[in-house]
Coordinates of C-alpha atoms in Angstrom, one line a residue:
X1125 CA 131.1 116.2 102.6
X1126 CA 129.4 115.0 105.7
X1127 CA 125.9 115.4 104.1
X1128 CA 126.8 113.8 100.9
X1129 CA 128.2 110.7 103.0
X1130 CA 125.0 110.5 105.1
X1131 CA 122.9 110.8 102.0
X1132 CA 124.8 107.8 100.6
X1133 CA 124.5 105.8 103.7
X1134 CA 120.8 106.4 103.8
X1135 CA 120.3 105.5 100.0
X1136 CA 122.4 102.2 100.8
X1137 CA 119.8 101.3 103.6
X1138 CA 116.8 102.0 101.6
X1139 CA 118.5 99.7 98.8
X1140 CA 118.8 97.1 101.4
X1141 CA 115.3 97.3 102.8
X1142 CA 113.2 97.8 99.8
X1143 CA 113.8 94.5 98.3
X1144 CA 113.4 92.8 101.9
X1145 CA 109.8 94.4 101.9
X1146 CA 108.8 93.3 98.5
X1147 CA 110.1 89.9 99.2
X1148 CA 108.0 89.6 102.3
X1149 CA 104.9 91.0 100.8
X1150 CA 105.1 88.3 98.1
X1151 CA 106.0 85.6 100.8
X1152 CA 102.9 86.9 102.9
X1153 CA 100.6 86.6 100.1
X1154 CA 101.5 83.3 99.3
X1155 CA 101.1 82.2 102.8
X1156 CA 97.6 83.7 103.0
X1157 CA 96.7 81.7 99.8
X1158 CA 98.1 78.3 101.7
X1159 CA 96.6 79.1 105.0
X1160 CA 92.9 79.7 103.1
X1161 CA 93.3 76.6 101.3
X1162 CA 94.4 74.5 104.4
X1163 CA 91.5 76.2 106.2
X1164 CA 89.1 75.1 103.5
X1165 CA 90.4 71.3 104.0
X1166 CA 90.5 71.6 107.9
X1167 CA 87.1 73.1 108.4
X1168 CA 85.6 70.5 106.0
X1169 CA 87.5 67.6 107.8
X1170 CA 86.4 68.9 111.2
X1171 CA 82.9 69.2 110.1
X1172 CA 82.9 65.8 108.2
X1173 CA 84.0 64.3 111.5
X1174 CA 81.1 66.1 113.2
X1175 CA 78.6 64.8 111.0
X1176 CA 79.8 61.2 111.6
X1177 CA 79.4 61.4 115.1
X1178 CA 75.9 62.6 114.7
X1179 CA 75.0 60.1 112.1
X1180 CA 76.8 57.3 114.5
X1181 CA 74.2 58.3 117.2
X1182 CA 71.3 58.1 114.9
X1183 CA 72.6 54.7 113.5
X1184 CA 73.0 53.4 117.0
X1185 CA 69.3 54.1 117.6
X1186 CA 68.3 52.5 114.2
X1187 CA 70.3 49.2 115.3
X1188 CA 68.3 49.3 118.6
X1189 CA 65.1 48.8 116.5
X1190 CA 66.7 45.8 114.5
X1191 CA 68.1 44.2 117.6
X1192 CA 64.7 44.3 119.5
X1193 CA 63.0 43.2 116.2
X1194 CA 64.7 39.8 116.6
X1195 CA 64.7 39.9 120.3
X1196 CA 63.5 36.3 121.7
X1197 CA 61.0 37.8 124.2
X1198 CA 59.3 39.8 121.3
X1199 CA 59.1 36.9 119.2
X1200 CA 57.8 34.6 122.0
X1201 CA 55.2 37.4 122.7
X1202 CA 54.3 37.8 119.1
X1203 CA 53.4 34.1 118.5
X1204 CA 51.5 33.3 121.8
X1205 CA 48.5 31.5 121.5
X1206 CA 45.2 31.8 123.7
X1207 CA 46.5 28.8 125.6
X1208 CA 49.4 30.8 127.0
X1209 CA 48.9 31.6 130.7
X1210 CA 48.4 35.1 131.7
X1211 CA 51.3 34.8 134.1
X1212 CA 53.6 34.0 131.3
X1213 CA 52.2 36.8 129.1
X1214 CA 52.8 39.2 131.8
X1215 CA 56.1 38.0 132.7
X1216 CA 57.4 38.5 129.1
X1217 CA 55.5 41.6 128.7
X1218 CA 57.4 43.1 131.7
X1219 CA 60.8 41.6 130.3
X1220 CA 60.3 43.5 127.0
X1221 CA 59.7 46.8 129.0
X1222 CA 62.6 46.2 130.9
X1223 CA 64.7 45.9 127.6
X1224 CA 63.2 48.9 126.0
X1225 CA 64.2 50.8 129.0
X1226 CA 67.7 49.3 129.1
X1227 CA 67.9 50.3 125.3
X1228 CA 66.8 53.8 125.8
X1229 CA 69.3 54.5 128.9
X1230 CA 72.4 53.2 126.7
X1231 CA 72.1 55.7 124.4
X1232 CA 73.6 59.3 125.0
X1233 CA 70.4 60.9 123.5
X1234 CA 67.1 61.3 124.8
X1235 CA 65.0 58.8 122.5
X1236 CA 61.8 56.7 123.0
X1237 CA 61.1 53.4 121.7
X1238 CA 57.6 52.0 120.8
X1239 CA 56.8 48.4 119.6
X1240 CA 53.1 47.9 117.9
X1241 CA 51.9 44.4 117.7
X1242 CA 48.9 44.6 115.2
X1243 CA 47.8 41.0 115.4
X1244 CA 47.6 41.2 119.3
X1245 CA 46.5 44.8 119.2
X1246 CA 49.4 45.6 121.8
X1247 CA 51.5 48.6 122.4
X1248 CA 54.7 48.6 124.3
X1249 CA 56.5 51.9 124.6
X1250 CA 58.8 53.8 126.7
X1251 CA 56.5 56.9 126.7
X1252 CA 53.6 56.6 129.2
X1253 CA 51.1 58.3 126.9
X1254 CA 51.4 55.5 124.2
X1255 CA 50.2 52.3 125.9
X1256 CA 46.8 52.0 124.4
X1257 CA 46.6 50.2 120.9
X1258 CA 45.0 52.4 118.1
X1259 CA 44.9 51.6 114.4
X1260 CA 45.9 55.1 113.6
X1261 CA 49.5 53.9 114.9
X1262 CA 49.9 52.0 111.9
X1263 CA 49.2 55.1 109.6
X1264 CA 53.0 55.6 109.0
X1265 CA 54.8 56.8 105.7
X1266 CA 57.3 54.4 104.0
X1267 CA 59.3 52.8 106.6
X1268 CA 63.2 52.7 106.8
X1269 CA 63.6 56.6 106.7
X1270 CA 64.2 59.0 109.2
X1271 CA 61.5 61.7 109.1
X1272 CA 61.1 65.0 110.9
X1273 CA 57.6 65.3 111.8
X1274 CA 55.7 67.3 114.8
X1275 CA 59.1 68.3 116.4
X1276 CA 60.4 64.7 116.5
X1277 CA 62.7 62.7 114.5
X1278 CA 61.2 59.3 113.9
X1279 CA 62.1 56.0 112.3
X1280 CA 60.3 52.9 111.9
X1281 CA 60.3 49.4 110.3
X1282 CA 58.6 46.1 110.5
X1283 CA 59.2 42.3 110.2
X1284 CA 57.8 42.3 106.6
X1285 CA 58.7 44.9 103.8
X1286 CA 55.0 44.2 102.4
X1287 CA 53.6 47.7 103.2
X1288 CA 50.3 49.5 102.1
X1289 CA 47.9 51.8 103.2
X1290 CA 46.2 49.0 105.4
X1291 CA 49.0 47.1 106.9
X1292 CA 46.7 45.4 109.6
X1293 CA 45.2 43.5 106.5
X1294 CA 49.0 42.2 105.8
X1295 CA 51.2 39.7 107.5
X1296 CA 53.0 42.4 109.3
X1297 CA 53.2 41.3 113.0
X1298 CA 55.6 43.7 114.4
X1299 CA 55.9 47.7 114.0
X1300 CA 59.1 49.0 115.6
X1301 CA 59.1 53.0 116.1
X1302 CA 62.2 54.9 117.3
X1303 CA 61.9 58.6 118.2
X1304 CA 64.6 61.0 119.3
X1305 CA 64.4 64.8 120.3
X1306 CA 65.9 67.3 117.7
X1307 CA 67.3 69.1 120.9
X1308 CA 70.0 66.2 120.9
X1309 CA 71.2 67.6 117.6
X1310 CA 71.1 71.0 118.9
X1311 CA 73.3 70.3 121.9
X1312 CA 75.8 68.8 119.6
X1313 CA 75.7 71.7 117.4
X1314 CA 76.2 74.0 120.5
X1315 CA 79.3 71.6 121.5
X1316 CA 80.9 72.0 118.1
X1317 CA 80.4 75.8 118.0
X1318 CA 82.1 76.0 121.3
X1319 CA 85.0 73.9 120.5
X1320 CA 85.7 74.5 116.8
X1321 CA 84.0 77.7 116.1
X1322 CA 81.6 78.7 113.2
X1323 CA 77.7 78.9 113.5
X1324 CA 76.6 75.3 112.5
X1325 CA 73.0 74.2 111.7
X1326 CA 71.2 71.3 110.4
X1327 CA 68.9 72.0 107.1
X1328 CA 66.1 69.3 106.8
X1329 CA 64.3 69.7 103.6
X1330 CA 60.7 70.8 104.0
X1331 CA 61.2 72.0 107.6
X1332 CA 62.8 74.9 109.5
X1333 CA 66.6 74.4 110.0
X1334 CA 67.9 73.2 113.4
X1335 CA 69.9 75.9 114.7
X1336 CA 72.5 76.1 117.5
X1337 CA 71.1 78.0 120.6
X1338 CA 73.2 81.3 119.8
X1339 CA 72.8 81.2 116.0
X1340 CA 72.7 84.2 113.9
X1341 CA 69.5 84.1 112.0
X1342 CA 70.4 86.5 109.4
X1343 CA 73.5 84.7 108.6
X1344 CA 71.8 81.3 108.2
X1345 CA 69.1 82.9 106.0
X1346 CA 71.9 84.4 103.8
X1347 CA 73.6 80.9 103.7
X1348 CA 70.4 79.2 102.7
X1349 CA 69.7 81.7 99.9
X1350 CA 72.9 81.6 98.3
X1351 CA 74.3 78.0 98.5
X1352 CA 72.6 75.2 96.6
X1353 CA 72.6 72.3 98.8
X1354 CA 70.9 70.0 96.4
X1355 CA 73.7 69.5 94.1
X1356 CA 75.4 65.9 93.2
X1357 CA 78.4 66.6 95.8
X1358 CA 77.9 65.1 99.1
X1359 CA 80.1 67.7 100.9
X1360 CA 82.1 71.0 99.8
X1361 CA 83.0 74.5 100.9
X1362 CA 81.8 77.7 99.6
X1363 CA 82.7 81.3 100.3
X1364 CA 80.2 84.2 100.5
X1365 CA 80.1 87.6 102.0
X1366 CA 77.5 88.8 104.7
X1367 CA 77.3 92.0 106.2
X1368 CA 80.8 93.0 105.0
X1369 CA 82.5 89.9 106.3
X1370 CA 84.1 86.8 104.4
X1371 CA 82.6 83.4 105.3
X1372 CA 83.7 80.2 104.5
X1373 CA 80.6 77.6 104.6
X1374 CA 81.3 74.0 104.8
X1375 CA 78.5 71.6 104.2
X1376 CA 78.1 67.6 104.5
X1377 CA 75.1 65.6 103.5
X1378 CA 73.9 63.3 106.3
X1379 CA 74.1 59.7 105.7
X1380 CA 71.3 58.6 107.8
X1381 CA 68.8 61.4 107.2
X1382 CA 67.7 63.3 104.2
X1383 CA 69.5 66.5 105.6
X1384 CA 72.7 68.6 105.2
X1385 CA 75.0 69.8 107.9
X1386 CA 76.2 73.4 107.3
X1387 CA 78.8 75.4 109.1
X1388 CA 79.7 79.0 108.3
X1389 CA 83.0 80.2 109.6
X1390 CA 84.2 84.0 109.7
X1391 CA 87.5 84.0 107.3
X1392 CA 88.4 87.3 108.8
X1393 CA 89.2 86.0 112.2
X1394 CA 91.9 83.6 110.4
X1395 CA 93.3 86.4 108.4
X1396 CA 93.5 89.1 110.8
X1397 CA 96.5 87.6 112.8
X1398 CA 98.4 87.5 109.4
X1399 CA 97.5 90.9 108.6
X1400 CA 98.7 92.0 112.2
X1401 CA 102.1 90.2 111.5
X1402 CA 102.3 91.9 108.1
X1403 CA 101.9 95.4 109.8
X1404 CA 104.3 94.5 112.4
X1405 CA 106.9 93.6 109.9
X1406 CA 106.4 96.8 107.9
X1407 CA 106.4 98.9 111.2
X1408 CA 109.6 97.0 112.0
X1409 CA 111.2 97.8 108.8
X1410 CA 110.4 101.6 109.0
X1411 CA 111.6 101.6 112.6
X1412 CA 114.9 99.7 111.4
X1413 CA 115.2 102.5 108.6
X1414 CA 114.8 105.3 111.3
X1415 CA 117.5 103.7 113.6
X1416 CA 119.7 103.1 110.8
X1417 CA 119.6 106.9 109.8
X1418 CA 120.3 107.6 113.4
X1419 CA 123.1 105.4 113.6
X1420 CA 124.4 107.0 110.4
X1421 CA 124.2 110.6 112.2
X1422 CA 126.2 109.3 115.3
X1423 CA 129.0 107.8 112.8
X1424 CA 129.8 111.6 111.9
X1425 CA 129.4 113.4 115.0
X1426 CA 132.3 115.4 116.4
X1427 CA 134.9 114.3 118.6
X1428 CA 133.5 116.2 121.6
X1429 CA 130.4 113.9 121.6
X1430 CA 132.5 110.8 123.0
X1431 CA 134.5 113.0 125.1
X1432 CA 131.3 114.7 126.8
X1433 CA 129.9 111.2 127.4
X1434 CA 133.1 109.9 129.1
X1435 CA 133.1 113.1 131.3
X1436 CA 129.5 112.7 132.2
X1437 CA 130.1 108.9 132.9
X1438 CA 133.0 109.8 135.4
X1439 CA 130.6 112.3 137.1
X1440 CA 128.0 109.7 137.7
X1441 CA 130.4 107.2 139.1
X1442 CA 131.6 109.7 141.5
X1443 CA 128.0 110.2 142.6
X1444 CA 127.5 106.6 143.3
X1445 CA 125.7 105.6 140.1
X1446 CA 127.8 102.5 139.6
X1447 CA 125.5 101.0 137.0
X1448 CA 126.5 103.8 134.4
X1449 CA 127.8 102.7 131.1
X1450 CA 129.1 104.5 128.0
X1451 CA 127.8 103.4 124.7
X1452 CA 130.4 101.9 122.7
X1453 CA 130.8 102.4 118.9
X1454 CA 132.0 99.3 117.0
X1455 CA 134.9 101.2 115.6
X1456 CA 138.4 100.6 116.4
X1457 CA 139.6 104.3 117.1
X1458 CA 140.8 105.8 120.4
X1459 CA 137.3 106.9 121.7
X1460 CA 135.8 103.2 121.6
X1461 CA 138.9 102.0 123.3
X1462 CA 138.3 104.5 126.1
X1463 CA 134.6 103.8 126.5
X1464 CA 135.3 100.0 126.6
X1465 CA 138.1 100.5 129.3
X1466 CA 135.6 102.9 131.2
X1467 CA 132.7 100.4 131.2
X1468 CA 135.3 97.5 132.2
X1469 CA 136.4 99.6 135.1
X1470 CA 132.9 100.7 136.2
X1471 CA 131.8 97.0 136.1
X1472 CA 134.6 95.9 138.0
X1473 CA 133.9 98.5 140.7
X1474 CA 130.3 97.7 140.8
X1475 CA 130.7 93.7 141.0
X1476 CA 133.3 94.6 143.8
X1477 CA 130.8 96.7 145.9
X1478 CA 128.0 94.5 145.3
X1479 CA 129.9 91.4 146.2
X1480 CA 131.0 92.9 149.6
X1481 CA 127.3 94.1 150.3
X1482 CA 125.5 90.9 149.2
X1483 CA 128.1 88.9 151.4
X1484 CA 127.2 91.1 154.4
X1485 CA 123.6 90.7 153.7
X1486 CA 123.9 86.8 153.3
X1487 CA 126.0 86.6 156.5
X1488 CA 123.4 88.6 158.4
X1489 CA 120.5 86.6 156.8
X1490 CA 122.2 83.1 157.5
X1491 CA 122.9 84.0 161.2
X1492 CA 119.2 84.9 161.6
X1493 CA 117.9 81.8 159.9
X1494 CA 120.3 79.6 161.9
X1495 CA 119.3 80.9 165.2
X1496 CA 115.6 80.9 164.3
X1497 CA 115.7 77.3 163.1
X1498 CA 117.1 76.0 166.1
X1499 CA 114.1 77.1 168.2
X1500 CA 111.4 75.2 166.2
X1501 CA 112.2 71.7 167.6
X1502 CA 112.2 73.1 171.3
X1503 CA 108.3 73.6 171.1
X1504 CA 107.6 70.3 169.4
X1505 CA 109.6 68.3 171.9
X1506 CA 107.1 69.5 174.7
X1507 CA 104.0 69.0 172.8
X1508 CA 104.7 65.6 171.8
X1509 CA 105.6 64.7 175.5
X1510 CA 102.6 66.3 176.6
X1511 CA 100.4 64.1 173.9
X1512 CA 102.1 61.1 175.0
X1513 CA 101.3 61.6 178.7
X1514 CA 97.6 62.7 177.9
X1515 CA 97.4 59.5 175.8
X1516 CA 98.4 57.4 178.8
X1517 CA 95.9 59.2 181.1
X1518 CA 93.1 58.6 178.7
X1519 CA 92.5 62.4 178.1
X1520 CA 91.2 62.5 174.7
X1521 CA 90.0 66.1 174.7
X1522 CA 93.4 67.2 175.9
X1523 CA 95.1 65.0 173.0
X1524 CA 92.7 66.5 170.4
X1525 CA 93.1 69.9 171.6
X1526 CA 97.1 69.9 171.7
X1527 CA 97.0 67.9 168.3
X1528 CA 95.1 70.9 166.6
X1529 CA 97.2 73.5 168.5
X1530 CA 100.4 71.8 167.1
X1531 CA 99.1 71.7 163.7
X1532 CA 98.2 75.4 163.6
X1533 CA 101.6 76.2 165.3
X1534 CA 103.3 74.4 162.6
X1535 CA 101.3 75.8 159.8
X1536 CA 102.1 79.3 161.3
X1537 CA 105.9 78.5 161.5
X1538 CA 106.4 76.9 158.2
X1539 CA 105.2 79.9 156.1
X1540 CA 108.6 80.4 154.9
X1541 CA 108.1 83.4 152.8
X1542 CA 108.7 85.9 155.4
X1543 CA 110.8 85.8 158.6
X1544 CA 108.9 88.4 160.3
X1545 CA 105.5 88.8 161.9
X1546 CA 103.2 91.0 164.2
X1547 CA 103.1 91.3 167.7
X1548 CA 99.2 90.5 167.3
X1549 CA 100.0 87.2 165.4
X1550 CA 102.5 86.2 168.3
X1551 CA 99.9 87.1 171.1
X1552 CA 97.3 84.9 169.2
X1553 CA 99.7 82.0 169.2
X1554 CA 100.7 82.7 172.8
X1555 CA 97.2 82.8 173.9
X1556 CA 96.5 79.2 172.3
X1557 CA 99.6 78.0 174.0
X1558 CA 98.7 79.3 177.4
X1559 CA 95.2 77.7 177.1
X1560 CA 96.6 74.3 176.4
X1561 CA 99.1 74.6 179.3
X1562 CA 96.3 75.7 181.6
X1563 CA 94.1 72.9 180.6
X1564 CA 97.0 70.4 181.2
X1565 CA 98.3 71.7 184.7
X1566 CA 94.9 72.7 186.1
X1567 CA 96.8 75.3 188.1
X1568 CA 97.8 77.9 185.7
X1569 CA 96.1 81.4 185.3
X1570 CA 97.3 83.9 182.9
X1571 CA 96.7 87.5 181.7
X1572 CA 97.6 89.2 178.6
X1573 CA 97.6 93.2 178.5
X1574 CA 99.7 94.4 175.8
X1575 CA 98.8 97.9 174.6
X1576 CA 97.1 98.2 171.0
X1577 CA 99.8 100.5 169.7
X1578 CA 102.4 97.3 170.0
X1579 CA 99.8 95.0 168.2
X1580 CA 101.0 95.9 164.6
X1581 CA 104.7 95.9 165.1
X1582 CA 106.7 93.6 163.1
X1583 CA 109.2 91.4 165.0
X1584 CA 110.7 88.0 164.3
X1585 CA 108.6 85.0 164.6
X1586 CA 108.6 82.9 167.9
X1587 CA 110.0 85.7 169.9
X1588 CA 107.7 85.7 173.0
X1589 CA 106.4 81.9 173.2
X1590 CA 109.8 80.7 174.2
X1591 CA 110.0 83.0 177.0
X1592 CA 106.4 82.3 178.4
X1593 CA 107.1 78.5 178.0
X1594 CA 110.1 78.9 180.3
X1595 CA 108.1 80.8 182.7
X1596 CA 105.5 77.9 182.8
X1597 CA 107.9 74.9 183.0
X1598 CA 110.9 76.4 185.1
X1599 CA 109.0 79.0 187.1
X1600 CA 105.5 77.7 187.9
X1601 CA 105.7 73.9 187.5
X1602 CA 108.4 73.2 190.1
X1603 CA 106.2 75.1 192.9
X1604 CA 103.3 73.6 194.8
X1605 CA 100.0 75.5 194.3
X1606 CA 98.7 77.6 191.3
X1607 CA 100.7 79.9 189.4
X1608 CA 100.0 83.1 187.4
X1609 CA 101.7 84.6 184.2
X1610 CA 101.4 88.1 183.0
X1611 CA 102.2 89.3 179.7
X1612 CA 102.3 93.3 179.1
X1613 CA 104.0 95.7 177.1
X1614 CA 104.9 99.3 176.6
X1615 CA 106.8 102.0 174.2
X1616 CA 109.3 104.7 175.5
X1617 CA 111.3 107.1 173.4
X1618 CA 114.9 107.4 174.1
X1619 CA 118.0 109.5 172.8
X1620 CA 120.9 107.4 172.0
X1621 CA 124.2 109.0 170.6
X1622 CA 122.4 111.8 169.4
X1623 CA 119.5 109.8 167.7
X1624 CA 115.9 109.5 168.4
X1625 CA 114.9 105.6 169.1
X1626 CA 111.7 104.2 170.5
X1627 CA 112.4 101.4 172.9
X1628 CA 109.8 98.7 172.8
X1629 CA 109.3 96.2 175.6
X1630 CA 107.2 93.0 176.3
X1631 CA 107.1 91.9 180.0
X1632 CA 106.6 88.2 180.9
X1633 CA 106.0 88.1 184.6
X1634 CA 105.3 84.9 186.8
X1635 CA 105.2 84.2 190.4
X1636 CA 106.9 81.0 190.4
X1637 CA 110.5 80.3 191.4
X1638 CA 112.2 83.3 192.6
X1639 CA 116.0 83.6 191.4
X1640 CA 118.6 85.2 193.6
X1641 CA 120.6 88.3 192.1
X1642 CA 123.6 85.8 191.8
X1643 CA 121.5 83.5 189.5
X1644 CA 120.2 86.3 187.5
X1645 CA 123.7 87.5 186.8
X1646 CA 124.7 84.0 185.9
X1647 CA 121.7 83.7 183.6
X1648 CA 122.4 87.1 181.7
X1649 CA 126.2 86.0 181.4
X1650 CA 125.1 82.5 179.8
X1651 CA 122.8 83.9 177.2
X1652 CA 125.5 86.4 175.9
X1653 CA 128.1 83.6 175.5
X1654 CA 128.1 80.8 173.1
X1655 CA 125.2 78.4 173.8
X1656 CA 126.0 75.6 176.3
X1657 CA 124.2 72.9 177.8
X1658 CA 123.3 74.9 181.0
X1659 CA 120.8 77.2 179.4
X1660 CA 117.6 76.6 177.3
X1661 CA 117.8 76.9 173.6
X1662 CA 114.7 79.1 173.3
X1663 CA 115.9 81.7 175.7
X1664 CA 119.5 81.7 174.2
X1665 CA 118.2 82.0 170.5
X1666 CA 115.5 85.0 171.3
X1667 CA 118.2 87.0 173.1
X1668 CA 120.6 86.3 170.3
X1669 CA 118.2 87.0 167.4
X1670 CA 117.3 90.4 169.2
X1671 CA 120.8 91.6 169.3
X1672 CA 121.6 90.3 165.7
X1673 CA 118.7 92.3 164.3
X1674 CA 118.3 95.3 166.3
X1675 CA 121.7 96.0 167.9
X1676 CA 122.1 98.5 170.7
X1677 CA 121.1 97.3 174.2
X1678 CA 118.3 94.9 172.7
X1679 CA 117.9 91.5 174.0
X1680 CA 116.4 89.8 177.2
X1681 CA 116.7 91.4 180.6
X1682 CA 115.8 89.6 183.8
X1683 CA 114.7 91.2 187.2
X1684 CA 113.4 89.5 190.3
X1685 CA 109.7 90.3 191.4
X1686 CA 109.8 91.7 195.0
X1687 CA 106.8 89.4 196.2
X1688 CA 108.0 86.2 194.4
X1689 CA 108.9 85.2 190.9
X1690 CA 110.7 86.5 187.7
X1691 CA 110.3 89.3 185.3
X1692 CA 111.7 88.9 181.8
X1693 CA 111.8 92.0 179.6
X1694 CA 111.9 91.4 175.7
X1695 CA 113.6 94.7 174.5
X1696 CA 114.3 96.1 171.0
X1697 CA 114.9 99.7 169.5
X1698 CA 113.7 101.0 166.3
X1699 CA 115.0 104.5 165.2
X1700 CA 112.5 107.3 164.3

């Protein structure tokens, strides 16, 4: 009976999925036909726009000639007589050359303009090689048409439409010739290929086609062989197969030249995504069928399976895996209710524990960030007062040095992605700070001798600099004469409550003001109490940050130096 019900369920699923698959196949084919048709029109429109851009540039060059032909300077020069002074002739000659250069430079294409005045036997050209009149310059084909000859597109016209084999004997007074390099068209073909795709080229009758720089010669030859471009249609599309690939060839006749713009596009690139989509849909249907069969099997499993899941879930909760959940069937039987109740219980336990844990983390991080944020203005105030004093004294080098140091300092402390840094970076900042203080006071010397094994340790930011700053300001500056600051460090293994720790210490010693035993005791009492006005912000913050992060007897410890001065130990512990 179980197998029979399962078989019926599978047949029902197949009856549901097969019509969906057939309907999708029909819809997909209709979409493919529509996309191909739209691609035909889109490709033709894009190429039409490209051809109009090329023709627009060519038309612009043609208009240059018409404009120059009616230019007053050329007309003036053309009708000069022998009585005209040589100075006037030269002035107009130079003016015409300037205008030729101006027109040449206003076009985006590389071009050359030549004006031939047969009656005056004069040549004006932007080409340095064409400055001497030669009657052979007048042996042109029919004017008013662009011709591709000797590797250049040429267009010329005259001020008189009367034209024969000997134009010098006619009333023609001006011949205007405009040339442009075919590489201008090749460049536009390259740009079109890069932005729109395909493999465009320009077919000029009687000449080799102009190809883009990365064209496929075999494809171009196949297109020229199979598609007639001499028909009455000015534009159109054609499909052909080359090398096992389907191509859509769009062609547009040029309005300015006797040429055809051609662009073959691979249709397979357009249809491949749709084929992938169809294959993914079929795969999804098959996967859905398999999953449905699996679901049908789960519906008829024995009662022991839900009970086993419930027992296994309880064992995982007891092991601390609070994310454990039991899959719940959508039925309304007793086992579904038990599974839902179990999941609800596990979710509440997990949320409760995570909330408590997250609150502890937030509280700890808030305390650390609050303590660390208070220390940043302490150094800024001292630096700003220093810059103010040096500015009043006119010490420009000190002001520049302090400004650069202050910029580097705040670039260092405003990197908010991490609250920790290495001892090496802190020592580098400390060395910069002491150098500036040494330049400011001229009576400070210092020495940094931290062992290399401590350099890569990670510690909170701005842990050493405030202690050194206090040593300079409160220890050395109040005394007359020079002072010396020494920064050293060490690492010592210790056993604390049966655990192995490493005690790390950084010592900041100065030979300045010596504190009595009572003053040292008072200082240690103040740094362990809520911050008051009697103690500096930097010292109190450093001590509180060490205690909060490392515990045990971490923090600041003070000791008088027998020969005068104060030693401050920055101590923290890390468990092995």
